[in-house]
């Protein structure tokens, strides 16, 4: 089986920080972070590592061998490869997989952008079906074959009116098939032992996100009693927003706050 991919960018900032592991959502590779969040955090002194899951963009048979446990194993091994205790920035499906890792391993901090809730997206997509059947059909087609991204406008909520067209074009061009065995769990969810999560986690949501809307993000945040920040007008794809830097700065502030609290706890 083809291994996962890990792309590493060396810190360029003067003040070294903890390594960061960036985890993509469904249909995306680690490339989704490279135009925005990777250089931002590298300039702040972090070695940045972007993960591409082994089930992403492969021929059909290798993809069929990748289930939810393989995705978790990829994330676990990626963390081990870069030293075992990275900060984690994860998006959508990658956020749900990150929560599964945090149920078994403590990390310095995690920031989850519109993570798929542990209860799944069935009710959310049912709402899309009722209010926007055209977008529902596009979501369904995208799940079967991401090549349809070239046909017409994307489903509502993937991008907002505030995205940078050039960034959105690059994100769209990079979409590729995901493991068919993984997609049903995004709909129905799967158990995560949230009571075992001790890592500081912050959730980020956007009012223009019709894939994982704020109420779906809040479901897991409330269950963890974790902080959550919501951006007006932004979409599911934070990495393509013109204001992506605002999100990156808020994530950086969360990582700094968590690190300060960690140092304080050690000194006490």
Coordinates of N, CA and C in Angstrom, one line a residue, residues 117 119 121 137 196 206 212-213 223 261:
X117 N -18.3 16.9 12.6 CA -18.6 16.5 14.0 C -18.6 15.0 14.1
X119 N -20.7 13.1 15.3 CA -22.0 12.6 15.0 C -22.3 12.6 13.5
X121 N -22.4 14.2 9.3 CA -23.0 15.3 8.6 C -24.4 15.0 8.0
X137 N -27.0 18.0 -5.0 CA -26.6 17.2 -6.1 C -25.1 17.3 -6.4
X196 N -11.7 11.5 26.8 CA -10.2 11.2 27.0 C -9.4 12.3 26.4
X206 N -17.4 29.2 10.3 CA -17.8 30.3 9.5 C -19.2 30.3 9.1
X212 N -20.0 22.3 6.8 CA -19.9 22.1 8.3 C -20.3 23.4 8.9
X213 N -21.6 23.7 9.0 CA -22.0 25.0 9.6 C -21.6 25.2 11.0
X223 N -19.4 19.7 23.6 CA -19.1 18.4 24.2 C -17.8 18.4 24.9
X261 N 0.3 28.6 28.8 CA -0.4 27.9 29.8 C 0.4 26.6 30.2

